[in-house]
Short mmCIF file of C-alpha atoms in Angstrom, two decimals:
data_model
loop_
_atom_site.label_atom_id
_atom_site.label_comp_id
_atom_site.label_asym_id
_atom_site.label_seq_id
_atom_site.Cartn_x
_atom_site.Cartn_y
_atom_site.Cartn_z
CA UNK A 1 -18.28 22.27 -3.73
CA UNK A 2 -21.21 22.48 -1.32
CA UNK A 3 -23.54 20.71 -3.73
CA UNK A 4 -21.36 18.34 -5.63
CA UNK A 5 -18.98 16.85 -3.05
CA UNK A 6 -20.98 13.62 -3.06
CA UNK A 7 -20.48 13.28 -6.78
CA UNK A 8 -16.72 13.35 -6.28
CA UNK A 9 -17.19 10.84 -3.47
CA UNK A 10 -19.10 8.58 -5.90
CA UNK A 11 -16.21 8.58 -8.34
CA UNK A 12 -13.65 7.91 -5.60
CA UNK A 13 -15.70 5.13 -3.99
CA UNK A 14 -16.35 3.34 -7.30
CA UNK A 15 -12.68 3.46 -8.28
CA UNK A 16 -11.82 2.20 -4.82
CA UNK A 17 -14.32 -0.61 -5.34
CA UNK A 18 -12.90 -1.51 -8.72
CA UNK A 19 -9.25 -1.56 -7.66
CA UNK A 20 -9.83 -3.02 -4.20
CA UNK A 21 -12.47 -5.44 -5.41
CA UNK A 22 -10.25 -7.01 -8.04
CA UNK A 23 -6.93 -6.84 -6.22
CA UNK A 24 -7.44 -7.68 -2.55
CA UNK A 25 -6.67 -11.16 -1.37
CA UNK A 26 -9.88 -13.03 -0.71
CA UNK A 27 -10.33 -16.19 1.34
CA UNK A 28 -10.32 -19.34 -0.75
CA UNK A 29 -13.95 -20.36 -0.33
CA UNK A 30 -14.99 -23.70 -1.77
CA UNK A 31 -17.08 -23.46 -4.95
CA UNK A 32 -17.09 -19.65 -4.87
CA UNK A 33 -13.34 -19.18 -5.45
CA UNK A 34 -12.66 -15.91 -7.33
CA UNK A 35 -16.38 -15.33 -7.94
CA UNK A 36 -16.63 -14.22 -4.30
CA UNK A 37 -15.46 -10.87 -5.72
CA UNK A 38 -19.00 -10.48 -7.05
CA UNK A 39 -19.76 -9.47 -3.46
CA UNK A 40 -18.51 -6.00 -4.49
CA UNK A 41 -20.61 -5.80 -7.63
CA UNK A 42 -23.67 -8.02 -7.50
CA UNK A 43 -24.61 -7.59 -3.83
CA UNK A 44 -24.39 -3.73 -3.90
CA UNK A 45 -27.04 -3.78 -6.64
CA UNK A 46 -29.50 -5.23 -4.10
CA UNK A 47 -28.35 -3.01 -1.26
CA UNK A 48 -28.57 -0.09 -3.70
CA UNK A 49 -32.07 -1.12 -4.70
CA UNK A 50 -33.15 -1.28 -1.06
CA UNK A 51 -31.68 2.16 -0.38
CA UNK A 52 -33.27 3.75 -3.47
CA UNK A 53 -36.69 2.16 -2.87
CA UNK A 54 -36.55 3.30 0.75
CA UNK A 55 -35.95 6.87 -0.43
CA UNK A 56 -38.81 6.43 -2.90
CA UNK A 57 -41.17 5.25 -0.15
CA UNK A 58 -40.06 8.19 1.99
CA UNK A 59 -40.99 10.64 -0.78
CA UNK A 60 -44.32 8.84 -1.30
CA UNK A 61 -45.12 9.36 2.39
CA UNK A 62 -44.09 12.99 2.06
CA UNK A 63 -46.22 13.34 -1.04
CA UNK A 64 -49.24 11.90 0.73
CA UNK A 65 -48.76 14.23 3.68
CA UNK A 66 -47.89 17.45 1.89
CA UNK A 67 -48.73 16.65 -1.69
CA UNK A 68 -46.39 18.62 -3.91
CA UNK A 69 -45.47 17.71 -7.47
CA UNK A 70 -41.79 17.61 -6.62
CA UNK A 71 -42.20 14.89 -3.96
CA UNK A 72 -44.21 12.69 -6.27
CA UNK A 73 -41.67 13.15 -9.03
CA UNK A 74 -38.84 12.15 -6.69
CA UNK A 75 -40.79 9.10 -5.51
CA UNK A 76 -41.27 7.93 -9.09
CA UNK A 77 -37.70 8.50 -10.20
CA UNK A 78 -36.21 6.84 -7.12
CA UNK A 79 -38.54 3.88 -7.67
CA UNK A 80 -37.44 3.66 -11.30
CA UNK A 81 -33.78 3.79 -10.30
CA UNK A 82 -34.37 1.14 -7.65
CA UNK A 83 -36.09 -1.09 -10.17
CA UNK A 84 -33.16 -0.79 -12.56
CA UNK A 85 -30.74 -1.75 -9.78
CA UNK A 86 -32.95 -4.73 -8.98
CA UNK A 87 -33.05 -5.87 -12.60
CA UNK A 88 -29.28 -5.58 -12.81
CA UNK A 89 -29.04 -7.51 -9.56
CA UNK A 90 -31.20 -10.33 -10.83
CA UNK A 91 -29.31 -10.58 -14.16
CA UNK A 92 -25.87 -10.52 -12.55
CA UNK A 93 -27.18 -13.01 -9.98
CA UNK A 94 -28.18 -15.41 -12.75
CA UNK A 95 -24.76 -15.17 -14.36
CA UNK A 96 -23.09 -15.82 -11.00
CA UNK A 97 -25.50 -18.67 -10.14
CA UNK A 98 -24.84 -20.33 -13.48
CA UNK A 99 -21.22 -20.90 -12.56
CA UNK A 100 -21.57 -21.65 -8.84
CA UNK A 101 -24.96 -23.30 -8.39
CA UNK A 102 -24.96 -24.96 -11.80
CA UNK A 103 -27.92 -23.20 -13.38
CA UNK A 104 -29.04 -19.59 -13.77
CA UNK A 105 -32.38 -20.16 -12.04
CA UNK A 106 -32.60 -22.84 -9.43
CA UNK A 107 -35.87 -21.68 -7.87
CA UNK A 108 -33.97 -20.51 -4.82
CA UNK A 109 -36.39 -18.79 -2.40
CA UNK A 110 -34.37 -15.59 -2.48
CA UNK A 111 -34.30 -15.57 -6.27
CA UNK A 112 -38.04 -16.18 -6.42
CA UNK A 113 -38.68 -13.58 -3.74
CA UNK A 114 -36.58 -11.01 -5.60
CA UNK A 115 -38.43 -11.70 -8.86
CA UNK A 116 -41.82 -11.42 -7.14
CA UNK A 117 -40.72 -8.17 -5.58
CA UNK A 118 -39.62 -6.75 -8.92
CA UNK A 119 -42.98 -7.74 -10.47
CA UNK A 120 -44.92 -6.14 -7.61
CA UNK A 121 -42.78 -3.06 -7.89
CA UNK A 122 -43.15 -2.73 -11.66
CA UNK A 123 -46.94 -2.76 -11.18
CA UNK A 124 -46.43 0.66 -9.54
CA UNK A 125 -45.56 2.09 -12.94
CA UNK A 126 -48.43 0.28 -14.64
CA UNK A 127 -50.82 1.68 -12.04
CA UNK A 128 -49.48 5.20 -12.47
CA UNK A 129 -49.74 5.14 -16.24
CA UNK A 130 -53.35 3.98 -16.00
CA UNK A 131 -54.38 7.13 -14.12
CA UNK A 132 -54.71 10.36 -16.04
CA UNK A 133 -55.30 12.88 -13.27
CA UNK A 134 -51.96 14.04 -11.91
CA UNK A 135 -53.04 14.41 -8.28
CA UNK A 136 -54.83 11.10 -8.27
CA UNK A 137 -51.81 9.45 -9.83
CA UNK A 138 -49.60 10.82 -7.08
CA UNK A 139 -51.89 9.79 -4.24
CA UNK A 140 -52.98 6.32 -5.40
CA UNK A 141 -49.50 5.62 -6.76
CA UNK A 142 -48.02 6.76 -3.46
CA UNK A 143 -50.21 4.41 -1.43
CA UNK A 144 -49.34 1.51 -3.71
CA UNK A 145 -45.64 2.37 -3.59
CA UNK A 146 -45.62 2.17 0.21
CA UNK A 147 -47.33 -1.22 0.18
CA UNK A 148 -45.05 -2.51 -2.61
CA UNK A 149 -42.05 -1.38 -0.58
CA UNK A 150 -43.39 -3.16 2.48
CA UNK A 151 -43.42 -6.52 0.67
CA UNK A 152 -39.65 -6.22 0.32
CA UNK A 153 -39.02 -7.26 3.92
CA UNK A 154 -40.87 -10.62 3.91
CA UNK A 155 -39.91 -11.46 0.33
CA UNK A 156 -36.20 -10.76 0.58
CA UNK A 157 -35.43 -11.21 4.24
CA UNK A 158 -37.97 -13.31 6.12
CA UNK A 159 -39.16 -15.99 3.69
CA UNK A 160 -35.70 -16.98 2.38
CA UNK A 161 -34.48 -17.27 5.94
CA UNK A 162 -37.10 -19.71 7.16
CA UNK A 163 -36.71 -22.08 4.22
CA UNK A 164 -33.70 -23.73 2.64
CA UNK A 165 -31.89 -21.34 0.33
CA UNK A 166 -28.66 -21.37 -1.59
CA UNK A 167 -28.04 -17.78 -0.65
CA UNK A 168 -26.04 -17.09 2.49
CA UNK A 169 -28.14 -16.15 5.49
CA UNK A 170 -30.81 -18.78 4.97
CA UNK A 171 -31.78 -21.96 6.76
CA UNK A 172 -28.74 -22.89 8.73
CA UNK A 173 -26.24 -20.81 6.76
CA UNK A 174 -24.76 -17.77 8.41
CA UNK A 175 -25.40 -14.58 6.42
CA UNK A 176 -22.21 -12.66 6.20
CA UNK A 177 -20.20 -14.75 8.60
CA UNK A 178 -18.46 -16.46 5.72
CA UNK A 179 -17.20 -13.17 4.45
CA UNK A 180 -16.89 -11.58 7.83
CA UNK A 181 -13.88 -13.77 8.50
CA UNK A 182 -12.11 -11.48 6.15
CA UNK A 183 -12.00 -7.87 7.20
CA UNK A 184 -10.38 -6.90 3.91
CA UNK A 185 -13.56 -7.87 2.07
CA UNK A 186 -15.65 -5.83 4.45
CA UNK A 187 -13.46 -2.84 3.88
CA UNK A 188 -14.26 -2.92 0.18
CA UNK A 189 -17.84 -4.09 0.52
CA UNK A 190 -19.26 -1.23 2.58
CA UNK A 191 -17.70 1.56 0.47
CA UNK A 192 -18.91 -0.36 -2.61
CA UNK A 193 -22.50 -0.29 -1.37
CA UNK A 194 -22.32 3.45 -0.69
CA UNK A 195 -20.60 4.13 -4.04
CA UNK A 196 -23.12 2.23 -6.15
CA UNK A 197 -26.08 3.72 -4.26
CA UNK A 198 -24.63 7.21 -4.78
CA UNK A 199 -24.19 6.55 -8.49
CA UNK A 200 -27.86 5.62 -8.67
CA UNK A 201 -28.82 8.76 -6.77
CA UNK A 202 -26.70 10.87 -9.12
CA UNK A 203 -28.39 9.54 -12.27
CA UNK A 204 -31.82 9.85 -10.59
CA UNK A 205 -31.14 13.46 -9.56
CA UNK A 206 -30.34 14.39 -13.16
CA UNK A 207 -33.57 12.75 -14.33
CA UNK A 208 -35.58 14.56 -11.63
CA UNK A 209 -34.08 17.89 -12.71
CA UNK A 210 -34.89 17.25 -16.38
CA UNK A 211 -38.48 16.41 -15.50
CA UNK A 212 -38.76 19.50 -13.28
CA UNK A 213 -37.53 21.65 -16.15
CA UNK A 214 -40.03 20.02 -18.41
CA UNK A 215 -42.78 20.75 -15.89
CA UNK A 216 -41.83 24.38 -15.30
CA UNK A 217 -41.50 25.10 -19.02
CA UNK A 218 -44.99 23.72 -19.58
CA UNK A 219 -46.68 25.77 -16.84
CA UNK B 1 -16.84 20.12 4.68
CA UNK B 2 -14.50 19.17 7.53
CA UNK B 3 -16.51 16.03 8.13
CA UNK B 4 -16.18 15.06 4.47
CA UNK B 5 -12.44 15.58 4.49
CA UNK B 6 -12.27 13.49 7.65
CA UNK B 7 -14.22 10.69 5.98
CA UNK B 8 -12.00 10.82 2.91
CA UNK B 9 -8.92 10.69 5.10
CA UNK B 10 -10.19 7.57 6.85
CA UNK B 11 -10.89 5.97 3.50
CA UNK B 12 -7.47 6.74 2.11
CA UNK B 13 -5.81 5.56 5.31
CA UNK B 14 -7.75 2.34 5.03
CA UNK B 15 -6.48 1.83 1.50
CA UNK B 16 -2.90 2.47 2.58
CA UNK B 17 -3.39 -0.02 5.39
CA UNK B 18 -4.84 -2.56 2.96
CA UNK B 19 -1.86 -2.32 0.68
CA UNK B 20 0.68 -2.25 3.46
CA UNK B 21 -0.83 -5.47 4.76
CA UNK B 22 -0.17 -6.91 1.38
CA UNK B 23 3.56 -6.89 2.03
CA UNK B 24 3.67 -10.07 4.06
CA UNK B 25 4.93 -13.08 2.19
CA UNK B 26 1.58 -14.80 1.68
CA UNK B 27 -0.03 -11.74 0.17
CA UNK B 28 2.99 -10.98 -1.93
CA UNK B 29 2.69 -14.27 -3.73
CA UNK B 30 -0.96 -13.48 -4.35
CA UNK B 31 -0.04 -10.12 -5.85
CA UNK B 32 2.60 -11.66 -8.08
CA UNK B 33 0.07 -14.19 -9.26
CA UNK B 34 -2.28 -11.39 -10.19
CA UNK B 35 0.48 -9.65 -12.08
CA UNK B 36 1.22 -12.75 -14.08
CA UNK B 37 -2.51 -13.25 -14.57
CA UNK B 38 -2.59 -9.80 -16.19
CA UNK B 39 -5.39 -8.67 -13.85
CA UNK B 40 -4.07 -5.10 -14.02
CA UNK B 41 -5.09 -5.02 -17.70
CA UNK B 42 -8.66 -5.77 -16.68
CA UNK B 43 -8.56 -3.05 -14.03
CA UNK B 44 -7.29 -0.53 -16.58
CA UNK B 45 -10.02 -1.51 -19.06
CA UNK B 46 -12.83 -1.22 -16.49
CA UNK B 47 -11.20 2.00 -15.20
CA UNK B 48 -11.38 3.53 -18.66
CA UNK B 49 -14.99 2.45 -19.10
CA UNK B 50 -15.88 3.96 -15.69
CA UNK B 51 -14.06 7.17 -16.63
CA UNK B 52 -16.01 7.39 -19.88
CA UNK B 53 -19.34 6.81 -18.17
CA UNK B 54 -18.53 9.35 -15.47
CA UNK B 55 -17.57 11.98 -18.02
CA UNK B 56 -20.80 11.26 -19.90
CA UNK B 57 -22.84 11.64 -16.72
CA UNK B 58 -21.01 14.82 -15.71
CA UNK B 59 -21.58 16.40 -19.11
CA UNK B 60 -25.29 15.52 -18.97
CA UNK B 61 -25.40 17.00 -15.47
CA UNK B 62 -23.81 20.23 -16.75
CA UNK B 63 -26.20 20.49 -19.67
CA UNK B 64 -29.14 20.24 -17.30
CA UNK B 65 -27.59 22.91 -15.09
CA UNK B 66 -27.23 25.24 -18.09
CA UNK B 67 -30.85 24.67 -19.02
CA UNK B 68 -31.89 25.37 -15.42
CA UNK B 69 -30.07 28.70 -15.50
CA UNK B 70 -31.56 29.53 -18.91
CA UNK B 71 -35.10 28.83 -17.77
CA UNK B 72 -34.62 30.80 -14.53
CA UNK B 73 -33.78 33.85 -16.58
#
């Protein structure tokens, strides 16, 4: 129970998200209509990605300071998980945009920023695979990971806000104010973010353990 | 552990509150509409898919744990 309570919490939170997300009454927003329910599924992908990449950057810092194999391994796997969440976010975003903004890719600054971030982030794996020495891979990869993570803030939060964007929270749009009117949506949204991020962490932790086993059996 | 139970209790209470709010007339009509729209079928389908994926993940998790124990020996 001590170690797996959060796994139970993941299951509970995601079922809560599913049932609450599809059943609660949502405000009748123009254009969005029922698609506003994507707030519980599409948006947590991005929040999840931010959480997972933050953890990854944390382990990269730890790896640079202490330099153990385990920290580097965690940094890589959390980065991979974050990237997968981001890819899912961009695909679901395109589906959603197709039916609300009229086309899957409208060159919206937040869409572009997210894509640029994903490209920068995937270069982390390219860089790693190009280095053969394990220690070098961990150190150089770690430095790159921290810089790649740092680009997230201007690309996803600052640039879309200072230009016109279709996403909420840009130009003169309020960010969550539209949804904030409805406390019911908030009550599903926050647990949804935690639930999806925990699911990512769960899958990542299994992958980390497999790789650790692989490593210990080789040594 | 006590903190976790406390958190869970808050969550469950919130759900209860959410559904009790749904009793006023406006919400009721919304719920009926959902029923006639067969949204519960969708929830059941996604629920089953989630259950399957969770079971898959749990079994993978257990297999890794067994391997960990085996290698420790």
